[in-house]
Amino acid sequence: MKSFIAAPEVNEIIRLLALAKDIKGSPENYRQFGVNKTLVLLFFNPSLRTRLSTEKAGLNLGMQVISMNADNGWKIEFEEGAIMDGDSAEHVKEAAAVVSQYASIIGIRSFPSLVQRDKDYQEEVISAFVKYASVPVVSLESATRHPLQSFADLLTIEEFKQKDRPKVVLSWAPHPRALPQAVPNSFVEWMRRANVDLVVTHPKGYHLSTDFMGDAYVTTNQNEAFDGADFIYAKNWSSFENYGAILSKDPSWTITAEKMALTSKAKFMHCLPVRRNVIVADEVIDGPDSIVIAQANNRTWAAQAVLYDLLKG
Ligand code: AN0
Ligand code: CP
């Protein structure tokens, strides 16, 4: 791989999954691979899991790791040919080229504006870094995707599934703030390439971009979706159609024990951070079928597989 921004093709995913499992089983076999290489992670937005798991993945490979909160630095210009007499102090052409002098791999976290849909969906920030960096770029969650999360999610489903082709349900759940579509977009993008029966459920007005959804099955009836499910993946997102809007805070979409009882003893998943008793009831996230911590653990092994693969070129 040259960069890690979106879901790879099916064969690549199968190869990466096998690699992640091998790394998780014997991480010590990979210790020398990144010696004298440097990982630079730029965070334009906050992070707990992505930052620590990706740093740990780099350290596990023997890399030097530098993380930077990039949200209070020079404002970067992305427009080609801009006359830079405004707020922006430097262009991404220099910024990406300069970081490439210090890094063997660059990681970027950059959330969407949730204001200008076209601009967000063009992935201005991460695309510009890919274009102007001379080293591989890894998405740490961009405007429309979170591939390291989805890779860890798939690894987790592989580990916990009880049948060859489990029923996996992505369920919208309420949240007080407007959140990106990146996690659900990526989850759908990866699950469509995996051996699962995917069902997406959300209230009216919350459909995801058809570029991600393709022909994935959608229902606005959450109870119907939960029937016989093996995995419930909860996530809030703001509206794609009425871009960035919160159209519902309906508490009847919260994942409760009563809802989970409709499933086939489904495992509960969430990428975290999660709002307890808004997205999911305590009884579910604290219950025996909650696998959110195992899921967060897998962020390290997924990231390590990706970094290893990028270092190998
Ligand atoms: C972010 C989101 O929904 O994209 C990050 C999740 C990994 N969530 C929040 O900002 C709460
Ligand atoms: N799941 C996830 O990406 O969490 P952070 O925002 O804490 O990195």
mmCIF file of C-alpha atoms and ligand atoms in Angstrom:
data_model
loop_
_atom_site.group_PDB
_atom_site.id
_atom_site.type_symbol
_atom_site.label_atom_id
_atom_site.label_comp_id
_atom_site.label_asym_id
_atom_site.label_seq_id
_atom_site.Cartn_x
_atom_site.Cartn_y
_atom_site.Cartn_z
ATOM 1 C CA MET A 1 0.000 0.000 0.000
ATOM 2 C CA LYS A 2 1.074 3.567 -0.693
ATOM 3 C CA SER A 3 -1.358 5.318 1.662
ATOM 4 C CA PHE A 4 -4.246 4.267 3.914
ATOM 5 C CA ILE A 5 -7.220 6.555 3.387
ATOM 6 C CA ALA A 6 -10.176 4.370 2.318
ATOM 7 C CA ALA A 7 -11.134 0.692 2.375
ATOM 8 C CA PRO A 8 -8.681 -1.404 0.343
ATOM 9 C CA GLU A 9 -9.945 -4.014 -2.133
ATOM 10 C CA VAL A 10 -11.302 -7.318 -0.772
ATOM 11 C CA ASN A 11 -8.053 -9.276 -1.315
ATOM 12 C CA GLU A 12 -6.054 -6.553 0.409
ATOM 13 C CA ILE A 13 -8.458 -6.638 3.359
ATOM 14 C CA ILE A 14 -8.068 -10.420 3.654
ATOM 15 C CA ARG A 15 -4.283 -10.041 3.584
ATOM 16 C CA LEU A 16 -4.308 -7.188 6.149
ATOM 17 C CA LEU A 17 -6.607 -9.170 8.464
ATOM 18 C CA ALA A 18 -4.257 -12.166 8.410
ATOM 19 C CA LEU A 19 -1.331 -9.825 9.098
ATOM 20 C CA ALA A 20 -3.114 -8.122 12.019
ATOM 21 C CA LYS A 21 -3.951 -11.520 13.549
ATOM 22 C CA ASP A 22 -0.338 -12.639 13.218
ATOM 23 C CA ILE A 23 0.956 -9.402 14.763
ATOM 24 C CA LYS A 24 -1.525 -9.691 17.629
ATOM 25 C CA GLY A 25 -0.424 -13.297 18.238
ATOM 26 C CA SER A 26 3.325 -12.528 18.208
ATOM 27 C CA PRO A 27 4.017 -8.788 18.289
ATOM 28 C CA GLU A 28 7.674 -9.469 19.243
ATOM 29 C CA ASN A 29 8.340 -10.853 15.749
ATOM 30 C CA TYR A 30 7.857 -7.376 14.310
ATOM 31 C CA ARG A 31 9.940 -5.287 16.740
ATOM 32 C CA GLN A 32 12.855 -4.490 14.457
ATOM 33 C CA PHE A 33 10.944 -3.530 11.383
ATOM 34 C CA GLY A 34 10.553 0.191 12.031
ATOM 35 C CA VAL A 35 13.939 0.919 13.614
ATOM 36 C CA ASN A 36 15.332 4.253 12.326
ATOM 37 C CA LYS A 37 11.934 5.150 10.875
ATOM 38 C CA THR A 38 9.811 8.013 12.189
ATOM 39 C CA LEU A 39 6.047 8.216 12.514
ATOM 40 C CA VAL A 40 4.616 11.751 12.665
ATOM 41 C CA LEU A 41 0.955 12.093 13.716
ATOM 42 C CA LEU A 42 -0.793 15.440 13.174
ATOM 43 C CA PHE A 43 -4.056 15.952 15.070
ATOM 44 C CA PHE A 44 -6.263 18.807 13.880
ATOM 45 C CA ASN A 45 -8.946 17.397 16.283
ATOM 46 C CA PRO A 46 -8.905 15.605 19.655
ATOM 47 C CA SER A 47 -8.300 11.880 20.101
ATOM 48 C CA LEU A 48 -7.762 9.342 22.860
ATOM 49 C CA ARG A 49 -7.832 5.918 21.160
ATOM 50 C CA THR A 50 -6.485 6.763 17.726
ATOM 51 C CA ARG A 51 -3.586 8.713 19.138
ATOM 52 C CA LEU A 52 -2.493 6.191 21.743
ATOM 53 C CA SER A 53 -3.108 3.034 19.694
ATOM 54 C CA THR A 54 -1.318 4.392 16.618
ATOM 55 C CA GLU A 55 1.589 5.644 18.746
ATOM 56 C CA LYS A 56 1.759 2.228 20.397
ATOM 57 C CA ALA A 57 1.632 0.506 17.001
ATOM 58 C CA GLY A 58 4.612 2.591 15.836
ATOM 59 C CA LEU A 59 6.543 1.906 19.065
ATOM 60 C CA ASN A 60 5.797 -1.839 18.765
ATOM 61 C CA LEU A 61 7.542 -1.728 15.367
ATOM 62 C CA GLY A 62 10.570 0.064 16.861
ATOM 63 C CA MET A 63 9.674 3.381 15.203
ATOM 64 C CA GLN A 64 10.310 6.817 16.667
ATOM 65 C CA VAL A 65 6.934 8.455 17.191
ATOM 66 C CA ILE A 66 6.138 12.176 17.210
ATOM 67 C CA SER A 67 2.566 13.388 17.787
ATOM 68 C CA MET A 68 1.532 16.993 17.388
ATOM 69 C CA ASN A 69 -1.696 18.792 18.224
ATOM 70 C CA ALA A 70 -1.969 20.740 14.999
ATOM 71 C CA ASP A 71 -5.143 22.643 15.878
ATOM 72 C CA ASN A 72 -3.364 25.632 17.398
ATOM 73 C CA GLY A 73 -0.562 25.952 14.864
ATOM 74 C CA TRP A 74 -0.252 28.037 11.705
ATOM 75 C CA LYS A 75 -3.459 28.090 9.709
ATOM 76 C CA ILE A 76 -2.866 26.123 6.518
ATOM 77 C CA GLU A 77 -4.070 27.200 3.065
ATOM 78 C CA PHE A 78 -5.410 24.459 0.775
ATOM 79 C CA GLU A 79 -6.587 26.424 -2.262
ATOM 80 C CA GLU A 80 -4.455 26.171 -5.386
ATOM 81 C CA GLY A 81 -3.244 29.587 -6.552
ATOM 82 C CA ALA A 82 -4.546 31.389 -3.437
ATOM 83 C CA ILE A 83 -3.374 34.943 -2.814
ATOM 84 C CA MET A 84 -2.413 34.417 0.799
ATOM 85 C CA ASP A 85 -3.148 37.836 2.260
ATOM 86 C CA GLY A 86 -5.696 36.465 4.796
ATOM 87 C CA ASP A 87 -5.434 34.267 7.907
ATOM 88 C CA SER A 88 -3.426 31.365 6.479
ATOM 89 C CA ALA A 89 0.294 31.542 7.204
ATOM 90 C CA GLU A 90 1.458 28.673 5.002
ATOM 91 C CA HIS A 91 0.291 26.514 2.140
ATOM 92 C CA VAL A 92 -0.204 22.751 2.423
ATOM 93 C CA LYS A 93 2.364 22.418 -0.408
ATOM 94 C CA GLU A 94 5.136 23.488 1.980
ATOM 95 C CA ALA A 95 3.557 22.033 5.129
ATOM 96 C CA ALA A 96 3.210 18.502 3.687
ATOM 97 C CA ALA A 97 6.611 18.615 1.994
ATOM 98 C CA VAL A 98 8.290 19.828 5.202
ATOM 99 C CA VAL A 99 6.677 17.188 7.447
ATOM 100 C CA SER A 100 7.842 14.599 4.892
ATOM 101 C CA GLN A 101 11.456 15.616 5.671
ATOM 102 C CA TYR A 102 10.968 14.433 9.256
ATOM 103 C CA ALA A 103 8.636 11.469 8.753
ATOM 104 C CA SER A 104 8.698 8.032 7.134
ATOM 105 C CA ILE A 105 4.904 7.911 7.508
ATOM 106 C CA ILE A 106 2.501 10.793 8.239
ATOM 107 C CA GLY A 107 -0.830 10.318 10.063
ATOM 108 C CA ILE A 108 -3.524 13.002 9.780
ATOM 109 C CA ARG A 109 -6.737 13.508 11.776
ATOM 110 C CA SER A 110 -9.011 16.124 10.250
ATOM 111 C CA PHE A 111 -12.762 16.214 10.951
ATOM 112 C CA PRO A 112 -15.331 17.684 8.535
ATOM 113 C CA SER A 113 -16.779 21.194 8.859
ATOM 114 C CA LEU A 114 -20.316 19.697 8.700
ATOM 115 C CA VAL A 115 -21.190 22.975 6.942
ATOM 116 C CA GLN A 116 -20.042 22.620 3.336
ATOM 117 C CA ARG A 117 -20.884 19.097 2.224
ATOM 118 C CA ASP A 118 -19.131 19.236 -1.165
ATOM 119 C CA LYS A 119 -15.929 20.514 0.383
ATOM 120 C CA ASP A 120 -16.001 17.876 3.138
ATOM 121 C CA TYR A 121 -16.751 15.045 0.704
ATOM 122 C CA GLN A 122 -13.911 16.171 -1.572
ATOM 123 C CA GLU A 123 -11.594 15.427 1.378
ATOM 124 C CA GLU A 124 -9.628 18.615 0.811
ATOM 125 C CA VAL A 125 -7.266 18.210 3.785
ATOM 126 C CA ILE A 126 -6.198 14.570 3.575
ATOM 127 C CA SER A 127 -6.107 14.595 -0.256
ATOM 128 C CA ALA A 128 -3.775 17.596 -0.196
ATOM 129 C CA PHE A 129 -1.448 15.843 2.252
ATOM 130 C CA VAL A 130 -1.435 12.733 0.035
ATOM 131 C CA LYS A 131 -0.702 14.913 -2.991
ATOM 132 C CA TYR A 132 2.094 17.026 -1.510
ATOM 133 C CA ALA A 133 3.733 14.613 0.968
ATOM 134 C CA SER A 134 6.593 12.504 -0.354
ATOM 135 C CA VAL A 135 5.919 9.690 2.167
ATOM 136 C CA PRO A 136 2.837 7.492 2.824
ATOM 137 C CA VAL A 137 -0.149 9.091 4.573
ATOM 138 C CA VAL A 138 -2.458 7.307 7.030
ATOM 139 C CA SER A 139 -5.931 8.601 7.856
ATOM 140 C CA LEU A 140 -6.527 8.966 11.590
ATOM 141 C CA GLU A 141 -10.145 9.907 10.683
ATOM 142 C CA SER A 142 -10.732 12.285 7.825
ATOM 143 C CA ALA A 143 -13.840 14.245 6.855
ATOM 144 C CA THR A 144 -15.697 11.216 5.468
ATOM 145 C CA ARG A 145 -13.855 8.070 6.623
ATOM 146 C CA HIS A 146 -12.190 6.374 9.617
ATOM 147 C CA PRO A 147 -10.476 3.326 8.085
ATOM 148 C CA LEU A 148 -8.270 2.364 11.058
ATOM 149 C CA GLN A 149 -11.455 2.140 13.128
ATOM 150 C CA SER A 150 -13.249 -0.003 10.545
ATOM 151 C CA PHE A 151 -10.269 -2.330 10.177
ATOM 152 C CA ALA A 152 -10.229 -2.858 13.972
ATOM 153 C CA ASP A 153 -14.015 -3.369 13.877
ATOM 154 C CA LEU A 154 -13.677 -6.070 11.236
ATOM 155 C CA LEU A 155 -10.889 -7.785 13.192
ATOM 156 C CA THR A 156 -13.168 -7.750 16.258
ATOM 157 C CA ILE A 157 -16.122 -9.236 14.361
ATOM 158 C CA GLU A 158 -13.796 -11.944 12.976
ATOM 159 C CA GLU A 159 -12.733 -12.820 16.526
ATOM 160 C CA PHE A 160 -16.213 -12.900 18.072
ATOM 161 C CA LYS A 161 -18.360 -14.305 15.278
ATOM 162 C CA GLN A 162 -20.067 -17.677 15.893
ATOM 163 C CA LYS A 163 -21.047 -18.321 12.303
ATOM 164 C CA ASP A 164 -19.392 -17.886 8.910
ATOM 165 C CA ARG A 165 -21.668 -15.078 7.812
ATOM 166 C CA PRO A 166 -22.968 -13.117 10.809
ATOM 167 C CA LYS A 167 -25.760 -10.552 10.651
ATOM 168 C CA VAL A 168 -24.199 -7.170 11.429
ATOM 169 C CA VAL A 169 -26.456 -4.201 12.187
ATOM 170 C CA LEU A 170 -25.289 -0.594 12.088
ATOM 171 C CA SER A 171 -27.788 1.346 14.191
ATOM 172 C CA TRP A 172 -28.057 5.115 14.461
ATOM 173 C CA ALA A 173 -28.551 6.266 18.071
ATOM 174 C CA PRO A 174 -29.206 9.725 19.513
ATOM 175 C CA HIS A 175 -26.510 12.211 20.567
ATOM 176 C CA PRO A 176 -26.671 15.828 21.773
ATOM 177 C CA ARG A 177 -24.075 17.134 19.265
ATOM 178 C CA ALA A 178 -23.686 17.002 15.495
ATOM 179 C CA LEU A 179 -21.207 14.226 14.656
ATOM 180 C CA PRO A 180 -19.494 13.322 11.372
ATOM 181 C CA GLN A 181 -20.638 10.509 9.055
ATOM 182 C CA ALA A 182 -17.039 9.247 8.862
ATOM 183 C CA VAL A 183 -17.385 6.242 11.180
ATOM 184 C CA PRO A 184 -20.637 4.893 9.650
ATOM 185 C CA ASN A 185 -19.441 5.608 6.078
ATOM 186 C CA SER A 186 -16.256 3.635 6.653
ATOM 187 C CA PHE A 187 -18.006 0.869 8.564
ATOM 188 C CA VAL A 188 -20.387 0.323 5.641
ATOM 189 C CA GLU A 189 -17.521 0.559 3.140
ATOM 190 C CA TRP A 190 -15.588 -2.176 4.959
ATOM 191 C CA MET A 191 -18.562 -4.420 5.822
ATOM 192 C CA ARG A 192 -19.682 -4.477 2.190
ATOM 193 C CA ARG A 193 -16.294 -6.042 1.399
ATOM 194 C CA ALA A 194 -16.580 -8.578 4.250
ATOM 195 C CA ASN A 195 -18.485 -11.854 4.558
ATOM 196 C CA VAL A 196 -21.367 -10.436 6.621
ATOM 197 C CA ASP A 197 -25.077 -9.697 6.178
ATOM 198 C CA LEU A 198 -25.141 -5.940 6.702
ATOM 199 C CA VAL A 199 -28.285 -4.085 7.760
ATOM 200 C CA VAL A 200 -28.296 -0.326 8.397
ATOM 201 C CA THR A 201 -31.052 1.257 10.483
ATOM 202 C CA HIS A 202 -31.687 4.940 11.146
ATOM 203 C CA PRO A 203 -34.591 7.404 11.457
ATOM 204 C CA LYS A 204 -35.913 9.201 8.380
ATOM 205 C CA GLY A 205 -33.567 11.885 7.046
ATOM 206 C CA TYR A 206 -30.380 10.093 8.151
ATOM 207 C CA HIS A 207 -29.510 8.139 5.012
ATOM 208 C CA LEU A 208 -25.787 7.963 4.278
ATOM 209 C CA SER A 209 -24.180 8.889 0.950
ATOM 210 C CA THR A 210 -25.081 6.366 -1.765
ATOM 211 C CA ASP A 211 -21.371 6.323 -2.705
ATOM 212 C CA PHE A 212 -20.795 4.461 0.568
ATOM 213 C CA MET A 213 -24.117 2.635 0.891
ATOM 214 C CA GLY A 214 -24.332 1.113 -2.573
ATOM 215 C CA ASP A 215 -27.042 -1.551 -2.366
ATOM 216 C CA ALA A 216 -26.698 -2.174 1.395
ATOM 217 C CA TYR A 217 -30.063 -2.949 3.030
ATOM 218 C CA VAL A 218 -31.580 -0.037 5.010
ATOM 219 C CA THR A 219 -34.652 0.111 7.236
ATOM 220 C CA THR A 220 -36.114 2.867 9.414
ATOM 221 C CA ASN A 221 -37.598 0.130 11.637
ATOM 222 C CA GLN A 222 -34.936 -0.508 14.279
ATOM 223 C CA ASN A 223 -36.799 -3.496 15.776
ATOM 224 C CA GLU A 224 -36.924 -5.202 12.371
ATOM 225 C CA ALA A 225 -33.190 -4.596 11.926
ATOM 226 C CA PHE A 226 -32.357 -6.082 15.337
ATOM 227 C CA ASP A 227 -34.271 -9.305 14.696
ATOM 228 C CA GLY A 228 -31.751 -12.177 14.671
ATOM 229 C CA ALA A 229 -28.703 -9.862 14.683
ATOM 230 C CA ASP A 230 -25.299 -11.222 15.748
ATOM 231 C CA PHE A 231 -23.621 -7.815 16.153
ATOM 232 C CA ILE A 232 -25.127 -4.429 16.984
ATOM 233 C CA TYR A 233 -22.824 -1.558 16.029
ATOM 234 C CA ALA A 234 -24.207 1.691 17.468
ATOM 235 C CA LYS A 235 -23.185 5.121 16.247
ATOM 236 C CA ASN A 236 -24.660 8.558 15.987
ATOM 237 C CA TRP A 237 -24.174 10.702 12.907
ATOM 238 C CA SER A 238 -25.629 13.993 11.736
ATOM 239 C CA SER A 239 -27.749 14.205 8.607
ATOM 240 C CA PHE A 240 -26.051 13.845 5.217
ATOM 241 C CA GLU A 241 -29.119 15.078 3.337
ATOM 242 C CA ASN A 242 -29.764 18.138 5.526
ATOM 243 C CA TYR A 243 -26.031 18.420 5.917
ATOM 244 C CA GLY A 244 -24.741 18.492 9.493
ATOM 245 C CA ALA A 245 -28.213 18.885 11.026
ATOM 246 C CA ILE A 246 -29.527 17.071 14.102
ATOM 247 C CA LEU A 247 -32.983 15.971 12.954
ATOM 248 C CA SER A 248 -33.760 13.710 15.910
ATOM 249 C CA LYS A 249 -32.764 13.096 19.511
ATOM 250 C CA ASP A 250 -35.457 10.418 19.876
ATOM 251 C CA PRO A 251 -34.559 8.373 22.989
ATOM 252 C CA SER A 252 -36.503 5.397 21.628
ATOM 253 C CA TRP A 253 -33.405 4.770 19.429
ATOM 254 C CA THR A 254 -31.115 4.304 22.475
ATOM 255 C CA ILE A 255 -29.725 0.756 22.635
ATOM 256 C CA THR A 256 -31.380 -0.876 25.673
ATOM 257 C CA ALA A 257 -31.520 -4.419 27.036
ATOM 258 C CA GLU A 258 -35.077 -4.657 25.697
ATOM 259 C CA LYS A 259 -33.792 -3.922 22.169
ATOM 260 C CA MET A 260 -30.875 -6.334 22.545
ATOM 261 C CA ALA A 261 -33.389 -9.048 23.499
ATOM 262 C CA LEU A 262 -34.678 -8.917 19.893
ATOM 263 C CA THR A 263 -31.281 -10.058 18.604
ATOM 264 C CA SER A 264 -29.653 -13.467 18.447
ATOM 265 C CA LYS A 265 -27.625 -12.755 21.622
ATOM 266 C CA ALA A 266 -25.792 -10.055 19.676
ATOM 267 C CA LYS A 267 -22.485 -8.563 20.734
ATOM 268 C CA PHE A 268 -22.613 -4.808 21.327
ATOM 269 C CA MET A 269 -20.022 -2.625 19.569
ATOM 270 C CA HIS A 270 -19.217 1.096 19.524
ATOM 271 C CA CYS A 271 -16.074 2.897 18.363
ATOM 272 C CA LEU A 272 -16.043 5.072 21.539
ATOM 273 C CA PRO A 273 -16.173 7.712 22.928
ATOM 274 C CA VAL A 274 -19.761 6.892 23.849
ATOM 275 C CA ARG A 275 -22.449 8.857 25.710
ATOM 276 C CA ARG A 276 -23.856 6.439 28.295
ATOM 277 C CA ASN A 277 -27.641 6.318 28.617
ATOM 278 C CA VAL A 278 -27.976 8.412 25.455
ATOM 279 C CA ILE A 279 -26.431 6.118 22.800
ATOM 280 C CA VAL A 280 -26.500 2.986 24.952
ATOM 281 C CA ALA A 281 -27.960 2.036 28.331
ATOM 282 C CA ASP A 282 -25.521 1.130 31.135
ATOM 283 C CA GLU A 283 -27.091 -2.346 31.339
ATOM 284 C CA VAL A 284 -25.939 -3.054 27.749
ATOM 285 C CA ILE A 285 -22.465 -1.519 27.714
ATOM 286 C CA ASP A 286 -21.706 -3.009 31.147
ATOM 287 C CA GLY A 287 -23.268 -6.358 30.232
ATOM 288 C CA PRO A 288 -21.579 -9.624 29.214
ATOM 289 C CA ASP A 289 -22.223 -9.087 25.483
ATOM 290 C CA SER A 290 -20.475 -5.725 25.302
ATOM 291 C CA ILE A 291 -17.171 -6.030 23.390
ATOM 292 C CA VAL A 292 -16.269 -2.329 23.205
ATOM 293 C CA ILE A 293 -13.011 -2.715 25.148
ATOM 294 C CA ALA A 294 -11.802 -5.659 23.053
ATOM 295 C CA GLN A 295 -12.724 -3.545 20.028
ATOM 296 C CA ALA A 296 -10.608 -0.617 21.306
ATOM 297 C CA ASN A 297 -7.723 -3.020 22.005
ATOM 298 C CA ASN A 298 -7.796 -4.104 18.360
ATOM 299 C CA ARG A 299 -7.058 -0.532 17.243
ATOM 300 C CA THR A 300 -3.382 -1.206 18.069
ATOM 301 C CA TRP A 301 -3.115 -4.389 15.979
ATOM 302 C CA ALA A 302 -4.964 -2.895 13.036
ATOM 303 C CA ALA A 303 -2.727 0.182 13.097
ATOM 304 C CA GLN A 304 0.403 -1.957 13.440
ATOM 305 C CA ALA A 305 -0.571 -4.046 10.406
ATOM 306 C CA VAL A 306 -1.137 -0.883 8.365
ATOM 307 C CA LEU A 307 2.134 0.767 9.434
ATOM 308 C CA TYR A 308 4.078 -2.441 8.783
ATOM 309 C CA ASP A 309 2.559 -2.748 5.333
ATOM 310 C CA LEU A 310 3.325 0.874 4.477
ATOM 311 C CA LEU A 311 6.927 0.525 5.686
ATOM 312 C CA LYS A 312 7.351 -2.558 3.500
ATOM 313 C CA GLY A 313 6.181 -0.412 0.594
HETATM 314 C C1 AN0 B 1 -16.106 11.501 16.599
HETATM 315 C C2 AN0 B 1 -16.994 11.058 15.436
HETATM 316 O O1 AN0 B 1 -18.144 10.760 15.670
HETATM 317 O O2 AN0 B 1 -16.525 11.014 14.297
HETATM 318 C C3 AN0 B 1 -14.927 10.565 16.741
HETATM 319 C C4 AN0 B 1 -15.303 9.126 16.882
HETATM 320 C C5 AN0 B 1 -14.171 8.195 16.694
HETATM 321 N N1 AN0 B 1 -16.877 11.481 17.813
HETATM 322 C C6 AN0 B 1 -17.024 12.534 18.603
HETATM 323 O O3 AN0 B 1 -16.600 13.611 18.287
HETATM 324 C C7 AN0 B 1 -17.783 12.340 19.887
HETATM 325 N N1 CP B 2 -12.593 5.660 18.174
HETATM 326 C C1 CP B 2 -11.759 6.706 18.066
HETATM 327 O O1 CP B 2 -11.238 7.011 16.987
HETATM 328 O O2 CP B 2 -11.539 7.375 19.225
HETATM 329 P P1 CP B 2 -10.684 8.694 19.411
HETATM 330 O O3 CP B 2 -11.488 9.829 18.822
HETATM 331 O O4 CP B 2 -10.484 8.816 20.881
HETATM 332 O O5 CP B 2 -9.394 8.555 18.663
#
